[in-house]
Coordinates of C-alpha atoms in Angstrom, one line a residue:
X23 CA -1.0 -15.4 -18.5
X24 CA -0.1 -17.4 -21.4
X25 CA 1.3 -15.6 -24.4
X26 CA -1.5 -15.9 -27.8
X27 CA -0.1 -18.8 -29.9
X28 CA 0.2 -17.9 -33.4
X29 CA -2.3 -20.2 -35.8
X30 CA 0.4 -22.1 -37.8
X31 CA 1.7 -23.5 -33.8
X32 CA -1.2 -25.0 -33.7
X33 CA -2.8 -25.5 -36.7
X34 CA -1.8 -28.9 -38.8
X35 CA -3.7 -28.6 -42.7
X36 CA -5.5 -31.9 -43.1
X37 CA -4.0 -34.4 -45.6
X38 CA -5.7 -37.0 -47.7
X39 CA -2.9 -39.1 -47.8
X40 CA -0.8 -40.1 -44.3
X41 CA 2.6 -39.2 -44.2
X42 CA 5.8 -41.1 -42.8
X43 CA 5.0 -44.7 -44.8
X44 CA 7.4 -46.6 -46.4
X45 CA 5.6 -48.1 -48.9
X46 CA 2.1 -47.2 -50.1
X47 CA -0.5 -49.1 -52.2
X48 CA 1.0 -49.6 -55.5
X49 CA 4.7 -49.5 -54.3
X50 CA 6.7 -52.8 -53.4
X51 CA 9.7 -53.4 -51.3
X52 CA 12.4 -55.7 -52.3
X53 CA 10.7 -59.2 -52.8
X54 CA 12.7 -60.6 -49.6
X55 CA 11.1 -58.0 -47.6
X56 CA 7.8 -58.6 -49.1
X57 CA 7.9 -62.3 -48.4
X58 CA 9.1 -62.0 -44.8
X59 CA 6.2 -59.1 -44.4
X60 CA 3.9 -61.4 -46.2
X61 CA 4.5 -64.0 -43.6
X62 CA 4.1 -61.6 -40.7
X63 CA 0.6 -61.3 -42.1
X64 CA -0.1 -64.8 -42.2
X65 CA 1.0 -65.1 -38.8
X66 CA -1.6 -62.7 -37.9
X67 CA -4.7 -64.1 -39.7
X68 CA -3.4 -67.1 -37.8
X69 CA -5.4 -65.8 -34.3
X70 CA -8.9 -65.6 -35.4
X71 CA -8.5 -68.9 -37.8
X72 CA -7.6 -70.8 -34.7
X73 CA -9.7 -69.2 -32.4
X74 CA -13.1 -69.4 -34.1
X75 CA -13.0 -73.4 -34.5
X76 CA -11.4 -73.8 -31.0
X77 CA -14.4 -72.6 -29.7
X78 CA -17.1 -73.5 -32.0
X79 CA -16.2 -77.1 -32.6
X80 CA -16.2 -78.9 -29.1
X81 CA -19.7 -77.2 -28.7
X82 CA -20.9 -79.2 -31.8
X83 CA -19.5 -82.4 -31.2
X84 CA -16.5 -82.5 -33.1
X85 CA -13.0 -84.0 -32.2
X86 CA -9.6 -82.7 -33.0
X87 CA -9.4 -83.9 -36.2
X88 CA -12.6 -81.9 -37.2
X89 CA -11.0 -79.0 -35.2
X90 CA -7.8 -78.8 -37.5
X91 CA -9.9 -79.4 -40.9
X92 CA -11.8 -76.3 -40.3
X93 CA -8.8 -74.6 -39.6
X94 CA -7.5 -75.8 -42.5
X95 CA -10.3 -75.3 -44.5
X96 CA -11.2 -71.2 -43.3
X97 CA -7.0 -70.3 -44.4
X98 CA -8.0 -72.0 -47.4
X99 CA -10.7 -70.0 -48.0
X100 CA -9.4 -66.6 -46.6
X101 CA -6.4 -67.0 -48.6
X102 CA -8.7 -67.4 -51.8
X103 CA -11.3 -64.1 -50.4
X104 CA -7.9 -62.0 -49.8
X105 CA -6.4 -62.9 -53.7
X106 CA -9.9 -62.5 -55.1
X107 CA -10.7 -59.2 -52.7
X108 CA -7.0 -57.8 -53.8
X109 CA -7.3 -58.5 -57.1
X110 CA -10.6 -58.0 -58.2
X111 CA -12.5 -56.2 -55.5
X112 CA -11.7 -52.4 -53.6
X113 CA -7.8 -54.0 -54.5
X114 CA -6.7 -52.4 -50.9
X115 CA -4.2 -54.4 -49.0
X116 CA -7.3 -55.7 -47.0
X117 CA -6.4 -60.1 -45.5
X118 CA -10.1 -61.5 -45.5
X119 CA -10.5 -63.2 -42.5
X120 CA -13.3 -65.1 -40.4
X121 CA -15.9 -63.1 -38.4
X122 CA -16.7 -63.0 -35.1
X123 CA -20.0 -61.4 -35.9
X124 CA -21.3 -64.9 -37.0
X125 CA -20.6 -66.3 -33.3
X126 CA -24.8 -65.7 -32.4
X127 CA -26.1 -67.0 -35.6
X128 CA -23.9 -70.1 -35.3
X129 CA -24.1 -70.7 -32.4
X130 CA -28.3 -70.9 -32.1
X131 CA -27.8 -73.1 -34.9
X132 CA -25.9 -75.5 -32.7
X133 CA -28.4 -75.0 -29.9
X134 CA -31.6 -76.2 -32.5
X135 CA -33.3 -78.8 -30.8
X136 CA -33.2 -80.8 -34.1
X137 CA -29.2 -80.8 -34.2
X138 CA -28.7 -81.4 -29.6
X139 CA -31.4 -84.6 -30.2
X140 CA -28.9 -86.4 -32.2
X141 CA -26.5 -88.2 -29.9
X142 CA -23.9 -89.8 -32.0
X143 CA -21.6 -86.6 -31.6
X144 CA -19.7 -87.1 -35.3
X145 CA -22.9 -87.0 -37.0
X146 CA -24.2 -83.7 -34.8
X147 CA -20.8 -82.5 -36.0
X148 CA -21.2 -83.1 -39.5
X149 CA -25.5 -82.2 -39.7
X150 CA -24.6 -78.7 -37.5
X151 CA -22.1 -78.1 -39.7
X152 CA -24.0 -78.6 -42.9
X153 CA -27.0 -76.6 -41.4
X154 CA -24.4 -73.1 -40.7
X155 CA -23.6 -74.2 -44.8
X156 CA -27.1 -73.7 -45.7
X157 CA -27.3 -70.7 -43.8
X158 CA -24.1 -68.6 -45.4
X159 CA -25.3 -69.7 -48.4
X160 CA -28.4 -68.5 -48.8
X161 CA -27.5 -65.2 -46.7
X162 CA -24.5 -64.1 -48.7
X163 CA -26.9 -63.1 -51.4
X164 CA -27.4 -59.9 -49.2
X165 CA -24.1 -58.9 -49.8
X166 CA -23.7 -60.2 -53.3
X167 CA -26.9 -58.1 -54.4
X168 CA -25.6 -54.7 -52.7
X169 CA -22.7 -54.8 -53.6
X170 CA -23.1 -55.7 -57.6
X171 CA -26.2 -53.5 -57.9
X172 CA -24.4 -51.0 -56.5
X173 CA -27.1 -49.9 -54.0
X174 CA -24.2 -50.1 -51.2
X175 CA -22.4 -47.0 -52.9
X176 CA -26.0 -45.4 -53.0
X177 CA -26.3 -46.0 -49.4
X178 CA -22.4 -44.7 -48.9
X179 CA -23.4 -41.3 -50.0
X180 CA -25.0 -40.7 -47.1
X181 CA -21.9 -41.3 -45.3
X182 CA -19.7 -38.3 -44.3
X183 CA -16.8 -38.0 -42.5
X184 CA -18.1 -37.1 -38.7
X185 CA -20.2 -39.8 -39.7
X186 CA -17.7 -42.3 -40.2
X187 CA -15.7 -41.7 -37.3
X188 CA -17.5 -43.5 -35.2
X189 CA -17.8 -46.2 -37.2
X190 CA -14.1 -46.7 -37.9
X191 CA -12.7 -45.6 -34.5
X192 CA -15.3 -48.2 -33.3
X193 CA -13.8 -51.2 -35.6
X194 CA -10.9 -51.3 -33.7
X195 CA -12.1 -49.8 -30.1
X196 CA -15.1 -52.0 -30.6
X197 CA -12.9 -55.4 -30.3
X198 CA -11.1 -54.4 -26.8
X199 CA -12.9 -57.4 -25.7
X200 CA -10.2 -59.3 -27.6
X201 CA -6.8 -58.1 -26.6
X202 CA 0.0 -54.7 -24.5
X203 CA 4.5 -51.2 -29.6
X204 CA 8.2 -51.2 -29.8
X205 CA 10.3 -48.5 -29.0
X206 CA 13.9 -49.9 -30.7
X207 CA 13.1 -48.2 -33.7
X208 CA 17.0 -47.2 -34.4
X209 CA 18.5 -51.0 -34.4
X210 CA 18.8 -51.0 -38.6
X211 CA 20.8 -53.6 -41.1
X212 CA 21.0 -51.8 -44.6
X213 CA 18.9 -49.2 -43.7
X214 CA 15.6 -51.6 -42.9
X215 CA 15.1 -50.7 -39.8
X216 CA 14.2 -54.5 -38.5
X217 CA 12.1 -53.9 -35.0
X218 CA 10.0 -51.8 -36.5
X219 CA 9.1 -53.9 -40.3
X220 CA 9.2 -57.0 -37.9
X221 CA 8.1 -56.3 -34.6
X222 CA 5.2 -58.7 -34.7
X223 CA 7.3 -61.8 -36.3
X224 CA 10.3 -61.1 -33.4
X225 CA 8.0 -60.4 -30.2
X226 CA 5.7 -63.9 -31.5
X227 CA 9.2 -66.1 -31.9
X228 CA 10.6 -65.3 -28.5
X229 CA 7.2 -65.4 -26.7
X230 CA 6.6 -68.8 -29.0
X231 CA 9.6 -70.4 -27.6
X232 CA 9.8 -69.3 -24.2
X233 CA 6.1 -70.7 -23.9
X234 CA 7.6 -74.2 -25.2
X235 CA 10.0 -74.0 -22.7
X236 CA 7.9 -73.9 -20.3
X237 CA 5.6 -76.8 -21.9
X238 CA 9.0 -78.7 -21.8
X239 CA 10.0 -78.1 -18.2
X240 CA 6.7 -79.4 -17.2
X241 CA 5.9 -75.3 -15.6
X242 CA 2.5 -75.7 -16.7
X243 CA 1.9 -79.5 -15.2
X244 CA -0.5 -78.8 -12.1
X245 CA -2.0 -75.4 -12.9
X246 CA -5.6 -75.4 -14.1
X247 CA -6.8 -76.1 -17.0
X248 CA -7.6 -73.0 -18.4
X249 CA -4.0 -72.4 -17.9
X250 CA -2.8 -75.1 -19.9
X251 CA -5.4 -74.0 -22.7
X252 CA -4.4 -70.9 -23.2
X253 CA -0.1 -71.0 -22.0
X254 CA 0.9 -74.8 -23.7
X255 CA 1.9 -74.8 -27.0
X256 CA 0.7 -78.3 -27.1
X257 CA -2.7 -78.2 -25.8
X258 CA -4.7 -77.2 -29.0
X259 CA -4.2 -80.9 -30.6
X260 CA -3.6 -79.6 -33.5
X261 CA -0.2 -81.0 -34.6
X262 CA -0.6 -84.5 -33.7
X263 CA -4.5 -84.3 -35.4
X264 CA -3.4 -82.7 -38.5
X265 CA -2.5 -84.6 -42.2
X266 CA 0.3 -84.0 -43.8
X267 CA -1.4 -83.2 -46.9
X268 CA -5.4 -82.0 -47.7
X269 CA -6.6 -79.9 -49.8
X270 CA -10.0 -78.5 -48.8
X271 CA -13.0 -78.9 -51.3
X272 CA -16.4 -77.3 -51.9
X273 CA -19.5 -79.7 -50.3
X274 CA -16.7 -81.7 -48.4
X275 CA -18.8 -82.1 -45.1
X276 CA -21.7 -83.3 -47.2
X277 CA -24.8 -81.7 -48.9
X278 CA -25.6 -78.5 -47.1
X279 CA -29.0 -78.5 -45.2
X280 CA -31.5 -75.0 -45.2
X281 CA -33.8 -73.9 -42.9
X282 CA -35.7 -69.9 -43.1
X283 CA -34.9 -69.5 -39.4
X284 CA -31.3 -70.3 -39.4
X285 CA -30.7 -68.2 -42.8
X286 CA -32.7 -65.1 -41.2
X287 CA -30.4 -65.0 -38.4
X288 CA -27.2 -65.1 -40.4
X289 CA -28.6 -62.3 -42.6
X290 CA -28.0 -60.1 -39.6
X291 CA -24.5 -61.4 -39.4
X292 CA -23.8 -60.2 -43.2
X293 CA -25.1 -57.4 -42.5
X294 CA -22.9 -56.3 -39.8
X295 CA -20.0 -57.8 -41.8
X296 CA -20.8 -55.6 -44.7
X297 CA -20.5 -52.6 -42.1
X298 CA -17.7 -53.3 -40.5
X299 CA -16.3 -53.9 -43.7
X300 CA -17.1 -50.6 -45.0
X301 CA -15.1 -49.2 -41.9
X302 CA -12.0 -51.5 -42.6
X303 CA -12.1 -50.7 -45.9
X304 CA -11.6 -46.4 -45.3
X305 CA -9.1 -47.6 -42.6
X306 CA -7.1 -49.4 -44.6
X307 CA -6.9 -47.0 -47.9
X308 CA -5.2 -44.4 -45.0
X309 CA -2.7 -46.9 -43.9
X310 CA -1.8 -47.8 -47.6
X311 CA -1.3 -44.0 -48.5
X312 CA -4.5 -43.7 -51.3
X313 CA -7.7 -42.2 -51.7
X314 CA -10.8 -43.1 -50.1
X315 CA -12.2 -46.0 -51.6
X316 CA -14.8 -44.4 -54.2
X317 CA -18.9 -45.5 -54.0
X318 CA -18.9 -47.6 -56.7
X319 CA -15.3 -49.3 -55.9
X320 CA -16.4 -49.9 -52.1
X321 CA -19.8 -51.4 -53.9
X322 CA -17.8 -53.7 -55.9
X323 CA -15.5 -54.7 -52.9
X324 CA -18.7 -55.7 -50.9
X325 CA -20.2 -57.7 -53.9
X326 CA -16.6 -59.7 -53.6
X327 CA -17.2 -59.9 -49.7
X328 CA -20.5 -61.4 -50.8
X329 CA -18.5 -64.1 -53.2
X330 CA -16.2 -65.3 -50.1
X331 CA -19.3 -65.6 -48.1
X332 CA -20.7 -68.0 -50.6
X333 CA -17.1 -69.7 -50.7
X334 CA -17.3 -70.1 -47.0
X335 CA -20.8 -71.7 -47.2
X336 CA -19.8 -74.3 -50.0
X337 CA -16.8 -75.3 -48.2
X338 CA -17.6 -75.3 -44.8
X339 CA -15.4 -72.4 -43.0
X340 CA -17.7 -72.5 -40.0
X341 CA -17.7 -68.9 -40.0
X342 CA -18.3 -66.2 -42.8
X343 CA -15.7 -63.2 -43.9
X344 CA -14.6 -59.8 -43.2
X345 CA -12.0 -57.6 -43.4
X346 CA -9.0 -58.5 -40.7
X347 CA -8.9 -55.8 -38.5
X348 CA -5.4 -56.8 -37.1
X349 CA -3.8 -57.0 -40.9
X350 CA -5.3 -53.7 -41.6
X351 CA -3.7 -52.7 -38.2
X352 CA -0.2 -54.2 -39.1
X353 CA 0.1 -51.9 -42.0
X354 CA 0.3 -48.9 -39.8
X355 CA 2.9 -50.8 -37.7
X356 CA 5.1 -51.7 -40.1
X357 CA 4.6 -48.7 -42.6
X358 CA 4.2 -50.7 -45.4
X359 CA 0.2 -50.7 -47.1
X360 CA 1.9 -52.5 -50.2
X361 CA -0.8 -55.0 -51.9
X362 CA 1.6 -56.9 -53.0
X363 CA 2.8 -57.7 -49.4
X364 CA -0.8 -59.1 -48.7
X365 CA -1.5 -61.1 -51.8
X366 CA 1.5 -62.8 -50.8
X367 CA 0.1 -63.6 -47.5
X368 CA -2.3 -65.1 -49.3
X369 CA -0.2 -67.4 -50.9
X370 CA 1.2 -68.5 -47.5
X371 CA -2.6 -69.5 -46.3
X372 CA -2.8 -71.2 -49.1
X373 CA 0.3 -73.2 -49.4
X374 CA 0.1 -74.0 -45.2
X375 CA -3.6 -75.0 -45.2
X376 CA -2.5 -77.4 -47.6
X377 CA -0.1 -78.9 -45.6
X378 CA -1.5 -79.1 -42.8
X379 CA 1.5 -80.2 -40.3
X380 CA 3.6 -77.1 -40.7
X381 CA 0.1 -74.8 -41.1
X382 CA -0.8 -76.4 -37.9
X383 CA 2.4 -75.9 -36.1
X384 CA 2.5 -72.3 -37.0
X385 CA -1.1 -72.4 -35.6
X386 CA -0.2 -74.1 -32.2
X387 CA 1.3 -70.2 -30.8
X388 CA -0.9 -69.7 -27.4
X389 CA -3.8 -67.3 -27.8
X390 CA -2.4 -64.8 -25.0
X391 CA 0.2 -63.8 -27.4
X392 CA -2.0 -62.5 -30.0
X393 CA -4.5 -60.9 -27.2
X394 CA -1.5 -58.8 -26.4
X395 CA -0.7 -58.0 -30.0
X396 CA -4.5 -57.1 -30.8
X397 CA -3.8 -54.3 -27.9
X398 CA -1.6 -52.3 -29.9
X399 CA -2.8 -53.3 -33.3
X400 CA -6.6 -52.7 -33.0
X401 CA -6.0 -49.5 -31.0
X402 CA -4.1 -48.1 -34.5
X403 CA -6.8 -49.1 -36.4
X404 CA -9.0 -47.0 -33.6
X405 CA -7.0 -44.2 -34.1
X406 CA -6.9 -43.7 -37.9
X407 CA -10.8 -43.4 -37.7
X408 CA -10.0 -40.3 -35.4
X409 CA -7.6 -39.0 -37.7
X410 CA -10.8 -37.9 -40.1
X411 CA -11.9 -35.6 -37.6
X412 CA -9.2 -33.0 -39.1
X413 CA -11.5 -32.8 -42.0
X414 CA -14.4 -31.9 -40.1
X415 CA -15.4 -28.8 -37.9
X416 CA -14.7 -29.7 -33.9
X417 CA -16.0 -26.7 -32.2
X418 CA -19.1 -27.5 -33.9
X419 CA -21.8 -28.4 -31.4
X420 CA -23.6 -30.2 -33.5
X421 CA -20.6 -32.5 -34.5
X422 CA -19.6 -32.9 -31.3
X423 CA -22.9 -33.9 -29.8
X424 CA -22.9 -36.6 -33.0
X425 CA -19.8 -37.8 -32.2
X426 CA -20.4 -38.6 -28.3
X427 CA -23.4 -39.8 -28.4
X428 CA -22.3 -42.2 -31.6
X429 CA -19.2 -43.1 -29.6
X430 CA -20.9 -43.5 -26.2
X431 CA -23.7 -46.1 -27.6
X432 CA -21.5 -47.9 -29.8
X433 CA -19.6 -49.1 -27.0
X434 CA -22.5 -49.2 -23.8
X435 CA -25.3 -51.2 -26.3
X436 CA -22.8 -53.8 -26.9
X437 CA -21.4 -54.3 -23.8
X438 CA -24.8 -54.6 -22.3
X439 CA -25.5 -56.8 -24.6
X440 CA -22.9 -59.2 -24.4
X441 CA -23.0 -59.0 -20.4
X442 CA -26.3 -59.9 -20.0
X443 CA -25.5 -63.0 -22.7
X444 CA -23.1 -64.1 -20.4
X445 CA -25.3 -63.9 -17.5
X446 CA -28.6 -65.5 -18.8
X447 CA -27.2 -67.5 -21.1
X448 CA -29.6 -65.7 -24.1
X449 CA -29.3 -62.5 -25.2
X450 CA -31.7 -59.1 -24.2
X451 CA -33.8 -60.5 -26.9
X452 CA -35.3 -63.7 -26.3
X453 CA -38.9 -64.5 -27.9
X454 CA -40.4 -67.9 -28.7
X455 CA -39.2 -66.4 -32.7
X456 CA -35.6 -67.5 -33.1
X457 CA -34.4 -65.8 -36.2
X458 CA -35.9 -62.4 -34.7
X459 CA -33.7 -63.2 -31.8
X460 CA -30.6 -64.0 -33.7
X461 CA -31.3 -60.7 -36.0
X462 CA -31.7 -58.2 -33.0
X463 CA -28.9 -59.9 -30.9
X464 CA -26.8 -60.2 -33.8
X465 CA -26.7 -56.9 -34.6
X466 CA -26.5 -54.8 -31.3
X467 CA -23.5 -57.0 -30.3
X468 CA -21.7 -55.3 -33.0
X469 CA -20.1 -51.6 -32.0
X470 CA -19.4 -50.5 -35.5
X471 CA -22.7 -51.4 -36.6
X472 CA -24.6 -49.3 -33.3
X473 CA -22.6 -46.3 -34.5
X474 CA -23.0 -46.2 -37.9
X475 CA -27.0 -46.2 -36.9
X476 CA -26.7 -43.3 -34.5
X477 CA -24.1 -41.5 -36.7
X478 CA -25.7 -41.8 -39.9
X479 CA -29.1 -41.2 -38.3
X480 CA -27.8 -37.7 -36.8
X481 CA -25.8 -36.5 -39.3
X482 CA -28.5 -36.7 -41.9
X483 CA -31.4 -35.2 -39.8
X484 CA -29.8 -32.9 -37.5
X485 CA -29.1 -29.3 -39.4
X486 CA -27.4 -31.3 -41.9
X487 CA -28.3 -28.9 -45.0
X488 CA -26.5 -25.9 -43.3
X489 CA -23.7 -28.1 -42.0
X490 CA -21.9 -29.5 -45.5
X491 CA -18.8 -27.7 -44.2
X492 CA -18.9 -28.3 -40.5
X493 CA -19.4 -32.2 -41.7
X494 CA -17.0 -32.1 -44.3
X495 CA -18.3 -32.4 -47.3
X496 CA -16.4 -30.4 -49.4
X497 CA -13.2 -32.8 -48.8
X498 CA -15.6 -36.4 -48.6
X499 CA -17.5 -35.4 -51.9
X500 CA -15.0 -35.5 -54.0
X501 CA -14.2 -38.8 -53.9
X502 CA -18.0 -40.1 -53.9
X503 CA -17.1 -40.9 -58.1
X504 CA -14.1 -42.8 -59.4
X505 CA -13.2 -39.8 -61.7
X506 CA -13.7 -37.3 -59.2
X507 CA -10.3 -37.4 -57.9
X508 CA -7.1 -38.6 -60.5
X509 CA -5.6 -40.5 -58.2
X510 CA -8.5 -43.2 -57.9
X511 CA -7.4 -44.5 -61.5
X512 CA -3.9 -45.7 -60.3
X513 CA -5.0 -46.9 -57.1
X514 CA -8.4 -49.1 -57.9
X515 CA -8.6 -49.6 -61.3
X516 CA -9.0 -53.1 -62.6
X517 CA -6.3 -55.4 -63.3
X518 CA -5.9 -57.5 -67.1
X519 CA -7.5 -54.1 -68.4
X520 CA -11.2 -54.9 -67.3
X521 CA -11.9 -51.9 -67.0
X522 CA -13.2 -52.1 -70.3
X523 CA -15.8 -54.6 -69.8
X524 CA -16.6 -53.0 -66.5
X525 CA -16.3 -49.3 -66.2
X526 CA -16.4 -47.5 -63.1
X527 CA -19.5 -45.0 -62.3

């Protein structure tokens, strides 16, 4: 029989903050690390900036030059969302990135009958385009009115933290559809220990180059074309199609066009944003070493979200924003949450959207390679929203029957969702009413946003009054208000002292 274990041999007391990073929110390393970090970031936000328009642009009749303006045109934009977000908004080290939940919205909007009927395939391009304008647009105003009015940190205090785990865990586990850490951690110059900070940069450079080897050699001449796709570096297009110089504008693509339908369906995509958001958001303030974001600073981080949104629609992103969850992912891997790390990021998607042949041969690496880094990256972020279990009671029935059944839907719905898509070409919901289609499909396609409906559901009918403990609340509520916990002031409080004109609640 096995000897009784003492309590402290088992027993870890939860932390609010995570221990073992380098540098948290509000701490900097030298500014050559910072720029070298920054630029592992960019790299990142690369992937889904490339991917999106890859995919969404040949299905509306668009060339390679379209192709390499939108790609130019969403690191624009994210690079303006991440500043603005940074700056203004939760200020967590948060890149704001395309979404992949506007793919059903968008791309029933390229299915209208109005937009396939017109057969010169520029001008589908351009009118498809202007319609998915429209359509961000007028549905950013969801976000934009949460998040200002503040209703989205009324809403947040029905959140808890068995609530929540679902709906974090399931940002990251909810994206395995997407996506194999390193282990040299003691090779060091000056005490920086370099395969650790720069694991991402160092694995994408050698796997870059071999690839373009192999493009050389000719390796990839006679294997099918899905092969080339995805293994050339030269297959995308998007060097020889790119300027040298173009600076994106708002309304470039032309007037935007509206229509109820398409605007209905995109509100389901803003909506799901704005949740997986939300999870992104507690993610990320544990991997930069602060607080949980308060109510009313999450509130005013959405209302920003809202603002990019808008940005996207007036300049014609082809997709709207959320939080990266692979940047958000890199700060664990590096150990370094530093904002001033990302906001220099954002000056690299700036500066390369700008000039468009180096931003587009940074942007010709082979998608494989960041599959395999979204393996290790999104499984981080999975694990941080496991790590507020500790501050919740596990031999709790209740919570344990919450957490299963929040875990177990949030990744079957999906799935079934997105296999019978596949299979009938339409999602589970298919009526003669479009944007009821778009809404439903829309929204049970997204993990996150399943669990935070089951979770939230639960944990505020089932026993919850006699539960506060069990569920956490004693830790959570003390961070519901900016004043309730001291260290909210050094982490989110306004830059330029605007904190006068706009006090937190």
């Amino acid at each position: 029989m096995a000897a009784d274990l003492k309590p402290e041999e088992i027993s870890h007391p939860p932390m609010d903050q995570l221990q073992g990073l380098e540098y948290c929110i509000d701490s900097n390393p030298s500014w050559g690390e910072a720029i070298a970090l920054g630029f592992q970031h960019y790299i990142l936000a690369l992937g889904t900036a490339v991917m999106i328009p890859s995919f969404l642009v040949p299905l509306m009749g668009g060339n390679n030059g379209d192709k390499v303006r939108v790609v130019q045109t969403l690191l624009f934009v994210e690079g303006i969302n991440t500043l603005l977000q940074t700056l203004f908004g939760t200020r967590l080290p948060t890149v704001i990135g395309g979404s992949y939940a506007f793919m059903v919205p968008i791309v029933s909007i390229i299915h209208d009958p109005t937009l396939t009927s017109i057969t010169d395939d520029h001008l589908r391009f351009l009118s498809t385009m202007r319609a998915v304008q429209g359509a961000l647009i007028v549905s950013s105003s969801i976000q934009i009115i949460l998040g200002y009015s503040q209703l989205w940190a009324i809403c947040s205090r029905f959140f808890s933290p068995i609530g929540m785990v679902p709906v974090i865990a399931l940002v990251g586990f909810g994206l395995f559809d997407r996506g194999f850490p390193v282990y040299l951690k003691g090779f060091q110059t000056k005490q920086l220990p370099i395969l650790e900070r720069f694991a991402l940069l160092i694995s994408i450079t050698v796997i870059w180059a071999y690839a373009h080897l192999l493009t050389a050699s000719g390796a990839y001449k006679h294997r099918p074309e899905i092969t080339q796709i995805n293994c050339r570096t030269d297959k995308a297009y998007l060097i020889s199609s790119a300027p040298w110089i173009k600076i994106p504008y708002p309304l470039q693509w032309g007037a935007p066009t509206f229509d109820a339908g398409h605007c209905f369906g995109m509100m389901a995509a803003v909506f799901v944003s704005l949740i997986e958001s939300t999870g992104a958001y507690k993610a990320a303030s544990r991997l930069a070493s602060a607080t949980p974001p308060p109510a009313h600073v999450l509130s005013r981080g959405i209302g920003w979200q809202g603002i990019g949104i808008l940005l996207d629609g007036l300049f014609g992103t082809l997709t709207g924003s959320t939080v990266s969850v692979e940047n958000v992912g890199l700060l664990g891997s590096t150990r370094v949450g530093s904002r001033r790390v990302i906001q220099i990021a954002a000056g690299f998607m700036i500066f390369f959207s700008i000039l468009g042949k180096f931003g587009a041969l940074f942007a010709s690496i082979p998608f494989p390679i960041f599959g395999a880094i979204y393996c290790v990256l999104f499984g981080l972020v999975a694990s941080v929203g496991l790590s507020f279990l500790q501050f919740t009671n596990m031999n709790s029935m209740r919570n344990l029957f919450i957490t299963g059944v929040a875990f177990f839907l949030g990744l079957s719905v999906p799935e079934y969702f997105r296999e019978y898509t596949a299979k009938a070409y339409h999602g589970p919901a298919h009526t003669r009413a479009g944007w009821f289609n778009d809404f439903v499909n829309t929204i049970f396609f997204s993990s996150p946003t399943v669990a935070l409906i089951i979770a939230v559901f639960l944990d505020n009918t089932l026993d919850y009054k006699d539960s506060a403990r069990d569920r956490g609340m004693p830790w959570w509520v003390k961070f519901r208000t900016f004043k309730g916990d001291s260290r909210n002031e050094e982490f989110y409080t306004l830059p330029f002292n605007l904190n006068r004109f706009f006090p937190p609640s």
